[in-house]
Coordinates of N, CA, C and O in Angstrom, one line a residue:
X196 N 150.3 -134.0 41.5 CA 149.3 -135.0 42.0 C 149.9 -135.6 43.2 O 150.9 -136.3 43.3
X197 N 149.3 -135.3 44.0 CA 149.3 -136.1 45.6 C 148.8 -137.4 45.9 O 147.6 -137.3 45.9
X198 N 149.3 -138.8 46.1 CA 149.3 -139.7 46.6 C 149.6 -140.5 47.5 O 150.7 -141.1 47.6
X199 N 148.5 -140.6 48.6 CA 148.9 -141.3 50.0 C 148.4 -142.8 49.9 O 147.3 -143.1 49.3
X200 N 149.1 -143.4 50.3 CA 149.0 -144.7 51.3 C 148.9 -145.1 52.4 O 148.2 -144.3 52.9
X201 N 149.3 -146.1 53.2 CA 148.8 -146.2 54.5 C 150.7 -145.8 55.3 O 151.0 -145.2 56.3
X202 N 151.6 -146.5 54.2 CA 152.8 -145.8 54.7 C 153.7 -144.8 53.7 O 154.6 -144.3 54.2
X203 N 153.4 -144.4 52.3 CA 154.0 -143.9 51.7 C 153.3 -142.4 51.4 O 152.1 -142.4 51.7
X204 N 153.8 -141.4 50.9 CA 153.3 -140.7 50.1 C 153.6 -140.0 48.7 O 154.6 -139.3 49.0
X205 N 153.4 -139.8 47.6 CA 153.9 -139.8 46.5 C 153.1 -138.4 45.8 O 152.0 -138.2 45.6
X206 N 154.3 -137.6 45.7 CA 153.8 -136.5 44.9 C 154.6 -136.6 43.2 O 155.8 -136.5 43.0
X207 N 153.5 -136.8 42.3 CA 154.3 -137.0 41.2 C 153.9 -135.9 40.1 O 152.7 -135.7 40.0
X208 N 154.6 -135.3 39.6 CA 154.7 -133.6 39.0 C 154.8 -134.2 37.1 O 155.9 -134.7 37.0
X209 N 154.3 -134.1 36.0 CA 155.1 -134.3 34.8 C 155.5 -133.5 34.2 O 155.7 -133.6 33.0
X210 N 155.9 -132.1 35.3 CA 157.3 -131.7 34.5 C 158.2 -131.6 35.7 O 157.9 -131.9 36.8
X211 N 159.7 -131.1 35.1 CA 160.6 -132.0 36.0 C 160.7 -130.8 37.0 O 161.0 -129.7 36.5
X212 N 160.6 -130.8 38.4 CA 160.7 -129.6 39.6 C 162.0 -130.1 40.0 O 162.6 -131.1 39.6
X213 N 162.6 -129.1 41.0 CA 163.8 -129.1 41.7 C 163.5 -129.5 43.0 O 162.3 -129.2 43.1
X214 N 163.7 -129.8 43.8 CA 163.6 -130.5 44.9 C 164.1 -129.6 45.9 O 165.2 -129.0 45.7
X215 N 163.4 -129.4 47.2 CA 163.3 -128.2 48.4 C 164.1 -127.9 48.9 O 164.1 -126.8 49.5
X216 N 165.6 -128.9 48.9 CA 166.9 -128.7 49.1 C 167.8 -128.1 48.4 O 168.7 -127.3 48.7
X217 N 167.4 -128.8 47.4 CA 167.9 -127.8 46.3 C 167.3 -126.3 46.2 O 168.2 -125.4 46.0
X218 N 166.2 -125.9 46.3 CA 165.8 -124.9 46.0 C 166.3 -124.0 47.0 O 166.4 -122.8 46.8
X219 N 166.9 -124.6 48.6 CA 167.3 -123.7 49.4 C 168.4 -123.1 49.4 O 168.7 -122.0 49.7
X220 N 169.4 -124.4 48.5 CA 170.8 -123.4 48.1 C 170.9 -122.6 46.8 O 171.9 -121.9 46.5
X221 N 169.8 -122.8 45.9 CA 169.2 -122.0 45.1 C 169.3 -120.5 45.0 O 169.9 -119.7 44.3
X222 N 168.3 -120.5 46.3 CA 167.8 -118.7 46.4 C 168.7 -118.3 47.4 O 168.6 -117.1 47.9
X223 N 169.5 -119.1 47.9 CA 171.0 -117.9 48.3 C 171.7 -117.7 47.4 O 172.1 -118.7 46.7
X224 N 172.0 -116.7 47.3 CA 172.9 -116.4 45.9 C 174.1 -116.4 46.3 O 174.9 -116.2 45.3
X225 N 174.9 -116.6 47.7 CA 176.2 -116.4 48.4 C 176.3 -117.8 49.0 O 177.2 -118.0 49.8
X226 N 175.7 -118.4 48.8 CA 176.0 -120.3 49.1 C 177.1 -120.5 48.7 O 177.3 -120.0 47.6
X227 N 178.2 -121.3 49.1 CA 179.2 -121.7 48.2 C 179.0 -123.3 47.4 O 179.6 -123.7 46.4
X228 N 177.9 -123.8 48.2 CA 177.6 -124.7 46.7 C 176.2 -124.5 46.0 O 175.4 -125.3 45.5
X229 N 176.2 -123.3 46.0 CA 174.5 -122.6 44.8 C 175.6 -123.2 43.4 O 175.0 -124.0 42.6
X230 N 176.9 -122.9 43.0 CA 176.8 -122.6 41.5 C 176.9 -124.5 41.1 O 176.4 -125.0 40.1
X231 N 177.5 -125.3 42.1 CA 177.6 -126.8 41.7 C 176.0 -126.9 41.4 O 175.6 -127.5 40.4
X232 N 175.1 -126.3 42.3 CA 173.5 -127.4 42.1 C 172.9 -126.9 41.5 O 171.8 -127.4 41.1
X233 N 173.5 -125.1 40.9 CA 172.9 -124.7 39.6 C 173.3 -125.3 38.1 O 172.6 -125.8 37.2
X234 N 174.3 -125.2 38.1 CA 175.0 -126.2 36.9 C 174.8 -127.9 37.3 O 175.6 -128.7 36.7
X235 N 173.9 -128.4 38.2 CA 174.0 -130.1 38.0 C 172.5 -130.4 37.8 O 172.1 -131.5 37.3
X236 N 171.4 -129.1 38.2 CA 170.0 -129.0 37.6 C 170.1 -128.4 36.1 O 169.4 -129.1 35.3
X237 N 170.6 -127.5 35.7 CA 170.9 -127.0 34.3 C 170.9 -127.9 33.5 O 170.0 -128.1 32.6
X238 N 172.4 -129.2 33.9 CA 172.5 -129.5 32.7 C 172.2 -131.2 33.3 O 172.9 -132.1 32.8
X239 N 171.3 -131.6 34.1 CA 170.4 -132.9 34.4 C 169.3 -133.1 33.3 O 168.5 -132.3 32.9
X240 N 169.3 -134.5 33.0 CA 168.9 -135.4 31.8 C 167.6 -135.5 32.1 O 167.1 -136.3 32.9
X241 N 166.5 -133.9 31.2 CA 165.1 -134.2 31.0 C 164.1 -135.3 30.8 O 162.9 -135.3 31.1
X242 N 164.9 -136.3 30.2 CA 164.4 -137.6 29.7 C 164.6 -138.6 30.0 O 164.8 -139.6 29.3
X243 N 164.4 -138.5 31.5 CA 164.7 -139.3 32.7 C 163.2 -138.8 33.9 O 162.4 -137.9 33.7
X244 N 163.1 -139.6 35.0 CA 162.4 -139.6 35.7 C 163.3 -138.9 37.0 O 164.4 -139.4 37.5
X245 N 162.8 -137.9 37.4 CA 163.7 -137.4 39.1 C 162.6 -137.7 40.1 O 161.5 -137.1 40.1
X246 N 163.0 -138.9 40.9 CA 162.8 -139.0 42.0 C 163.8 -139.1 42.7 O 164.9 -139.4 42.5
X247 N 163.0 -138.7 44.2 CA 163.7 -139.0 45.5 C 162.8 -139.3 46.9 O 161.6 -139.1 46.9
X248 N 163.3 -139.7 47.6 CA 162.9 -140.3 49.0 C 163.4 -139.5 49.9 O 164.5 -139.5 50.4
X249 N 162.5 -138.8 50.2 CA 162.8 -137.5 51.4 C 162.0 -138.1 53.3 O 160.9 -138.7 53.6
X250 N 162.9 -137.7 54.1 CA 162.8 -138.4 55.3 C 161.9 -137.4 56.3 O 161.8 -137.9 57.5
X251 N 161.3 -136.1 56.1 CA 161.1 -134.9 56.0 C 160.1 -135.8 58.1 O 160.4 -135.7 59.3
X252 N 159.2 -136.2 57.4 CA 158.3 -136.8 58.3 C 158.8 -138.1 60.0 O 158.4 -138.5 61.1
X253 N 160.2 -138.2 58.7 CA 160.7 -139.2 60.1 C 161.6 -138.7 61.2 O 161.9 -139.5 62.1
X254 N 162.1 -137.1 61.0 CA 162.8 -136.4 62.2 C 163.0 -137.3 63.4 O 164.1 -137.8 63.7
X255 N 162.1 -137.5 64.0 CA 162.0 -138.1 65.2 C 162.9 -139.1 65.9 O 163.3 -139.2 67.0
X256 N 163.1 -139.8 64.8 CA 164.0 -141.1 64.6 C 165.4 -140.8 64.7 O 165.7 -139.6 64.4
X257 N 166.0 -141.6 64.9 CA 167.3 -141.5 65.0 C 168.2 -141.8 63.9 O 167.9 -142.9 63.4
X258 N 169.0 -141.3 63.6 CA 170.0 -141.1 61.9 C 169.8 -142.8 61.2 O 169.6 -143.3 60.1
X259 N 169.9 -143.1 62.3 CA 170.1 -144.6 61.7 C 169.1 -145.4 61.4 O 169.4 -146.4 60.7
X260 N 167.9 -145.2 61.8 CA 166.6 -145.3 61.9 C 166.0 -145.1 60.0 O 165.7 -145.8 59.1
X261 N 166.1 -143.0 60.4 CA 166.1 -142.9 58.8 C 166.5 -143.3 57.5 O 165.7 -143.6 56.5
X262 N 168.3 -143.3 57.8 CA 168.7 -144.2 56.6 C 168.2 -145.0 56.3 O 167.7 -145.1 55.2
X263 N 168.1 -146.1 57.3 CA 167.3 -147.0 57.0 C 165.8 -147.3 56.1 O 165.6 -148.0 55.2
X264 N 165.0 -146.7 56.7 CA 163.9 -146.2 56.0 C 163.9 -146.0 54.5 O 163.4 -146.7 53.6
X265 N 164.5 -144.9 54.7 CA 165.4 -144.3 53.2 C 165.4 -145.3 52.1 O 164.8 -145.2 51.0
X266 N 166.6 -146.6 52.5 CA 167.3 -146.9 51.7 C 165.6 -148.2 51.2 O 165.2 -148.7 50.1
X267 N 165.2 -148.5 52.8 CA 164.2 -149.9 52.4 C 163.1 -149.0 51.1 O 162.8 -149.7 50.1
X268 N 162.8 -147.6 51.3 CA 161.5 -146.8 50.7 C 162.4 -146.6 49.1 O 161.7 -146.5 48.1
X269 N 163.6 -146.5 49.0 CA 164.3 -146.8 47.4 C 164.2 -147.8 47.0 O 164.0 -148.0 45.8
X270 N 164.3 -149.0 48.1 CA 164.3 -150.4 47.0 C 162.9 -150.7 46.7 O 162.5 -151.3 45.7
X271 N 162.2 -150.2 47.5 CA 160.5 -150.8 47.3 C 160.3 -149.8 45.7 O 159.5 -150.5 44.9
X272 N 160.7 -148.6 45.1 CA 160.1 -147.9 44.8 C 161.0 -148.5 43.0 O 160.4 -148.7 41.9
X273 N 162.5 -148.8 43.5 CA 163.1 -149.4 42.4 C 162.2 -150.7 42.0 O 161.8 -150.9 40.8
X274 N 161.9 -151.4 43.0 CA 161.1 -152.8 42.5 C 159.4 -152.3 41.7 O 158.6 -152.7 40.9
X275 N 159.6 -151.5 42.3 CA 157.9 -150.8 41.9 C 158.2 -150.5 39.8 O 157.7 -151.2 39.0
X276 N 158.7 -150.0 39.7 CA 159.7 -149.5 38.8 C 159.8 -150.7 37.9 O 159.1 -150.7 36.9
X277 N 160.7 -151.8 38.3 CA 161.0 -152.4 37.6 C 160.1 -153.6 37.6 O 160.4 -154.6 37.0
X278 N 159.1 -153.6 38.1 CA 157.7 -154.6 38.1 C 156.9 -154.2 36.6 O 156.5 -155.0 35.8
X279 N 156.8 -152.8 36.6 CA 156.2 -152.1 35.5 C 156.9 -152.3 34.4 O 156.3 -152.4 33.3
X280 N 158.2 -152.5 34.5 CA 158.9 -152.0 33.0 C 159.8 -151.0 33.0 O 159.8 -150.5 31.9
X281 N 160.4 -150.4 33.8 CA 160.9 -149.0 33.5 C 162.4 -149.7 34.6 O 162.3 -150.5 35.5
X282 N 163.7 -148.9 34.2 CA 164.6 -149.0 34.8 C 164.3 -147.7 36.5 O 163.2 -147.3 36.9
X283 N 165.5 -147.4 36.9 CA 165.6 -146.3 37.6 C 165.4 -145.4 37.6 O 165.0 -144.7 38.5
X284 N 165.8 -145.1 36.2 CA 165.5 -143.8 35.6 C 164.6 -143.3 34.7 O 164.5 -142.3 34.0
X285 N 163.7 -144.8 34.8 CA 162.2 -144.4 33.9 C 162.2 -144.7 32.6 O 161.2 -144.7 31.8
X286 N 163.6 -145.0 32.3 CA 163.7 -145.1 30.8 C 163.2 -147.3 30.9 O 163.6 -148.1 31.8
X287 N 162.5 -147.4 29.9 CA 161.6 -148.6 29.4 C 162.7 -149.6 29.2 O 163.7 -149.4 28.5
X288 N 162.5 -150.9 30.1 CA 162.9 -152.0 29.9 C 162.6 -152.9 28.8 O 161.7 -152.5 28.1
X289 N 163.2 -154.2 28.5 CA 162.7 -154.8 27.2 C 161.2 -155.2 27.7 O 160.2 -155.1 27.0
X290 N 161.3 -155.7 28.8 CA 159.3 -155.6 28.8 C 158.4 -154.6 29.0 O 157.2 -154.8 28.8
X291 N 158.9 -153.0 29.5 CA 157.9 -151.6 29.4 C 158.1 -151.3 27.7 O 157.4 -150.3 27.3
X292 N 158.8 -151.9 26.8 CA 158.9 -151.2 25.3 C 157.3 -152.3 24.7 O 156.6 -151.9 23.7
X293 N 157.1 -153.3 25.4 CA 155.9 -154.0 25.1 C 154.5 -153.3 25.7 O 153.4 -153.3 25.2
X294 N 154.9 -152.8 26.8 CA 153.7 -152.2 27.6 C 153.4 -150.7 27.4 O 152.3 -150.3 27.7
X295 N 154.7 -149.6 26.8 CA 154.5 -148.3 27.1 C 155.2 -147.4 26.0 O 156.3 -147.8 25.6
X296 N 154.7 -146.6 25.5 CA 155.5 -146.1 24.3 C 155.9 -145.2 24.4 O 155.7 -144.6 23.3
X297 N 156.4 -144.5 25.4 CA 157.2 -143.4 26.0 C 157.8 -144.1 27.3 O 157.3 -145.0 27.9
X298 N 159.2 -143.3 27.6 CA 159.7 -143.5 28.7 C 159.1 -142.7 30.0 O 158.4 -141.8 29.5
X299 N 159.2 -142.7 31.3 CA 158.2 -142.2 32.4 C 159.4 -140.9 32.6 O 160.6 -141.0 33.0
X300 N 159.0 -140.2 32.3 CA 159.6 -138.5 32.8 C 158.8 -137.8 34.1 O 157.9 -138.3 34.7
X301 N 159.4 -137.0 34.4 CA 159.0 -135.9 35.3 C 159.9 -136.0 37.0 O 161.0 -136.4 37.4
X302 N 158.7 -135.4 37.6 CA 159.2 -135.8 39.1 C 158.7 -136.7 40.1 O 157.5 -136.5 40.3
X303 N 159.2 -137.6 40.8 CA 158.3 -137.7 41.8 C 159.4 -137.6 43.3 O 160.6 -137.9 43.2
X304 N 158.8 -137.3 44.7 CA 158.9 -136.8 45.9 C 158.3 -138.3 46.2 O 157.4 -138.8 45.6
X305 N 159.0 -138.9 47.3 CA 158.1 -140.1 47.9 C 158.5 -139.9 49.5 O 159.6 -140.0 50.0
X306 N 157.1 -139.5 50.0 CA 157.9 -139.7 51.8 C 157.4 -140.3 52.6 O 156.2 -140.1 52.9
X307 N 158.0 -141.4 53.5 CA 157.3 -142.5 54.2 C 157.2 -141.7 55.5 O 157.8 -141.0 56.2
X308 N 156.0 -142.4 55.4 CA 155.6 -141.8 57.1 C 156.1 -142.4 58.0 O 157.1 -143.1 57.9
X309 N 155.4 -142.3 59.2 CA 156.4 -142.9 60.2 C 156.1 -144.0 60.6 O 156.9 -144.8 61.0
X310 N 154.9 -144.2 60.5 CA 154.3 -146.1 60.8 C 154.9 -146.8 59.8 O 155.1 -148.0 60.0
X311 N 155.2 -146.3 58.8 CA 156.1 -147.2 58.0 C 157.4 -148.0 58.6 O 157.8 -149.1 58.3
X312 N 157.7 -147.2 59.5 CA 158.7 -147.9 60.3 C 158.3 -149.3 60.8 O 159.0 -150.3 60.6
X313 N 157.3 -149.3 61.3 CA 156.9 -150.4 62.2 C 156.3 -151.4 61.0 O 156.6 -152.6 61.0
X314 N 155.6 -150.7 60.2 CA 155.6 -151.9 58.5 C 156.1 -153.2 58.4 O 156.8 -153.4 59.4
X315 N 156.0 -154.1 57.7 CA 156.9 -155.1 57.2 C 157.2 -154.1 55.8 O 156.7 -153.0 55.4
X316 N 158.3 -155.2 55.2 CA 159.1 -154.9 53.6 C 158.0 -154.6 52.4 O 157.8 -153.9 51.5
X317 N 157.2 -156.0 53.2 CA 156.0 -156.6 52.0 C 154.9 -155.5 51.6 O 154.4 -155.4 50.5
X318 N 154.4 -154.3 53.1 CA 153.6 -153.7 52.9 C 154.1 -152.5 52.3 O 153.4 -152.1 51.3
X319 N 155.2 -151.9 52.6 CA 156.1 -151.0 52.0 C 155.9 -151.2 50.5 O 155.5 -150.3 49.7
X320 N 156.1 -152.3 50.1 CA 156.5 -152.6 48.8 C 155.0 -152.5 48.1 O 154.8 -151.8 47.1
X321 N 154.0 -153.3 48.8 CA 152.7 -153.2 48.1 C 152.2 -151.9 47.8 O 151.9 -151.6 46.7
X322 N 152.2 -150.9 48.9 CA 152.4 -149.3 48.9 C 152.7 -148.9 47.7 O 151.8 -148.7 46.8
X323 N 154.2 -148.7 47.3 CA 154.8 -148.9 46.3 C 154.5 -149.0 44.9 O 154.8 -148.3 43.9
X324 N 154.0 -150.0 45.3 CA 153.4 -150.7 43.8 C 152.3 -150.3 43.4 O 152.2 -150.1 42.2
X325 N 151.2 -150.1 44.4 CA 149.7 -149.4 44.0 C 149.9 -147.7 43.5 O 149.3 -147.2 42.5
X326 N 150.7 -147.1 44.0 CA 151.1 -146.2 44.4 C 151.6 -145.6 42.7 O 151.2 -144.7 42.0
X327 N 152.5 -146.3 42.5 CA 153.5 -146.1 41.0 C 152.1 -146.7 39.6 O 151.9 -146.4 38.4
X328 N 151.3 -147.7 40.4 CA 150.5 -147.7 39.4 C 149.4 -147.0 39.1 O 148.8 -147.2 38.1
X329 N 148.9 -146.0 40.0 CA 148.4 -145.3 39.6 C 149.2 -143.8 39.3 O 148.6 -143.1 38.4
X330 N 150.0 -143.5 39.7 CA 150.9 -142.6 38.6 C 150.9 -143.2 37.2 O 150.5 -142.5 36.3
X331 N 151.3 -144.3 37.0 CA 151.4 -144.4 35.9 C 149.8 -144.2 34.7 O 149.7 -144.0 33.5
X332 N 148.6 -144.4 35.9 CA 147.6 -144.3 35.1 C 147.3 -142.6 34.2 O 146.8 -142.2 33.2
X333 N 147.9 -141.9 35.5 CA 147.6 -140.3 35.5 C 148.4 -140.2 34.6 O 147.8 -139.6 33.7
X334 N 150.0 -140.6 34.1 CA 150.7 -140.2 33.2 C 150.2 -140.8 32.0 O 150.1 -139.9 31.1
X335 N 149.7 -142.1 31.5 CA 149.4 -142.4 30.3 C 147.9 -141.7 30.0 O 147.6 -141.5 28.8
X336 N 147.0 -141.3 31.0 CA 146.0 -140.7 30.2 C 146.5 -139.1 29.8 O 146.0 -138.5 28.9
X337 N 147.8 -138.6 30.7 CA 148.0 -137.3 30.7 C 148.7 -137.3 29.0 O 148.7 -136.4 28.1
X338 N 149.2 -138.5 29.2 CA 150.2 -138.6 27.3 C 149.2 -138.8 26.4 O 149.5 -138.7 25.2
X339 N 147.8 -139.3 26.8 CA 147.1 -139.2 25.5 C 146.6 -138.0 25.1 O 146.5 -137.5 24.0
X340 N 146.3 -137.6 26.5 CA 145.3 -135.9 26.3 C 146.6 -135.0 25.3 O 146.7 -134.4 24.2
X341 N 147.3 -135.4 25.9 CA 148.8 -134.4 24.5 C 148.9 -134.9 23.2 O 149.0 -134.2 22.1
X342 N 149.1 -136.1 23.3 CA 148.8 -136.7 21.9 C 147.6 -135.8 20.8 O 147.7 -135.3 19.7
X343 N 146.6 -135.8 21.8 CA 144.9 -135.8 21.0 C 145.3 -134.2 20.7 O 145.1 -133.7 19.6
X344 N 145.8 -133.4 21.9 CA 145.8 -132.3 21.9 C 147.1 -131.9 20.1 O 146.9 -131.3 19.1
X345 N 148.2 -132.5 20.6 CA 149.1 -132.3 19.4 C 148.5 -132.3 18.0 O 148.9 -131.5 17.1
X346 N 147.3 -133.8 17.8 CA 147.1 -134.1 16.7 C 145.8 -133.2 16.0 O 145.3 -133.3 14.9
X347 N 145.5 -132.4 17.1 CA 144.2 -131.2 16.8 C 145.0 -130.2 16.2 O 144.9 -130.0 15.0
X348 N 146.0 -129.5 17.1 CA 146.6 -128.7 16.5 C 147.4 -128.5 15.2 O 147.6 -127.5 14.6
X349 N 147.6 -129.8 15.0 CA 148.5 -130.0 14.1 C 147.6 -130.2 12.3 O 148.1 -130.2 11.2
X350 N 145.9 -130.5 12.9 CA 145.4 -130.5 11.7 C 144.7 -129.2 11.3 O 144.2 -129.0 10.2
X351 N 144.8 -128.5 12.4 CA 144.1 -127.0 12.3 C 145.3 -126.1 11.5 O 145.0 -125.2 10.8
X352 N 146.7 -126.6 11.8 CA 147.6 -125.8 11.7 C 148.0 -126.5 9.6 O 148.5 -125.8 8.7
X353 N 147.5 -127.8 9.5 CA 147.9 -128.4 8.2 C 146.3 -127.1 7.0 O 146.3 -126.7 5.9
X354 N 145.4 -127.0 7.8 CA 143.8 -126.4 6.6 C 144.3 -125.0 7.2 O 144.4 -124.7 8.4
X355 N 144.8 -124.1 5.7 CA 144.6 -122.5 6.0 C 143.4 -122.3 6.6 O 143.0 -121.2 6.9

């Protein structure tokens, strides 16, 4: 699922994907760091949320420019996060254990565009925040369709 804003964009996946960087030292099989990022995806914690903030869109800018970007488009996305209930890594704070009865799995990709630069904090952040809330809407109806789906199967599977 693809989600734009006016400065963000949010691709959120609910099962867990490998990320484009990764995949590039991937499919070399003669990489000298393919076997570290095959063994750190192998054995990386399903029951966690993988995001990241990719700068893909801000080339333009200058290193310092980006990081920056970067680091403001992590905190907005941590605050987004922990406004809802969920730590960093998705796993439910003492107020998402009130709000949500799974912890937030999968993937998400967030990449700020470039007017984001010119942004204030506040709009970044609002971004952010609309942005994670409607993921979150697509994930809780996606966990009930499984639920409903589980509890079908499971009574077809209880009557010979």
């Amino acid at each position: 699922m693809k989600l734009n804003s006016k400065n963000l964009v949010m691709r959120y996946n609910a099962q867990h994907t490998t990320p484009a960087i990764a995949k590039r030292y991937l499919s070399s099989p003669f990489h000298p760091i393919r076997p570290k990022i095959a063994h750190m995806y192998a054995h990386r914690d399903r029951n966690t949320l993988w995001w990241q903030v990719s700068i893909v869109q801000l080339l333009e800018y200058k290193a310092m420019v980006r990081s920056w970007s970067r680091r403001r488009t992590r905190t907005a996305f941590q605050n987004a996060l922990r406004k809802q209930g969920f730590d960093p890594d998705g796993k439910r704070t003492a107020e998402g254990l009130l709000r949500y009865k799974w912890d937030l799995t999968g993937s998400v990709d967030i990449h700020p565009r470039p007017q984001s630069v010119l942004s204030s904090f506040e709009d970044v952040q609002r971004d952010a925040d609309s942005l994670l809330e409607r993921i979150l809407r697509q994930w809780a109806s996606g966990a009930k369709r499984a639920r409903d789906e589980d509890a079908s199967v499971s009574s077809y599977s209880d009557n010979p």
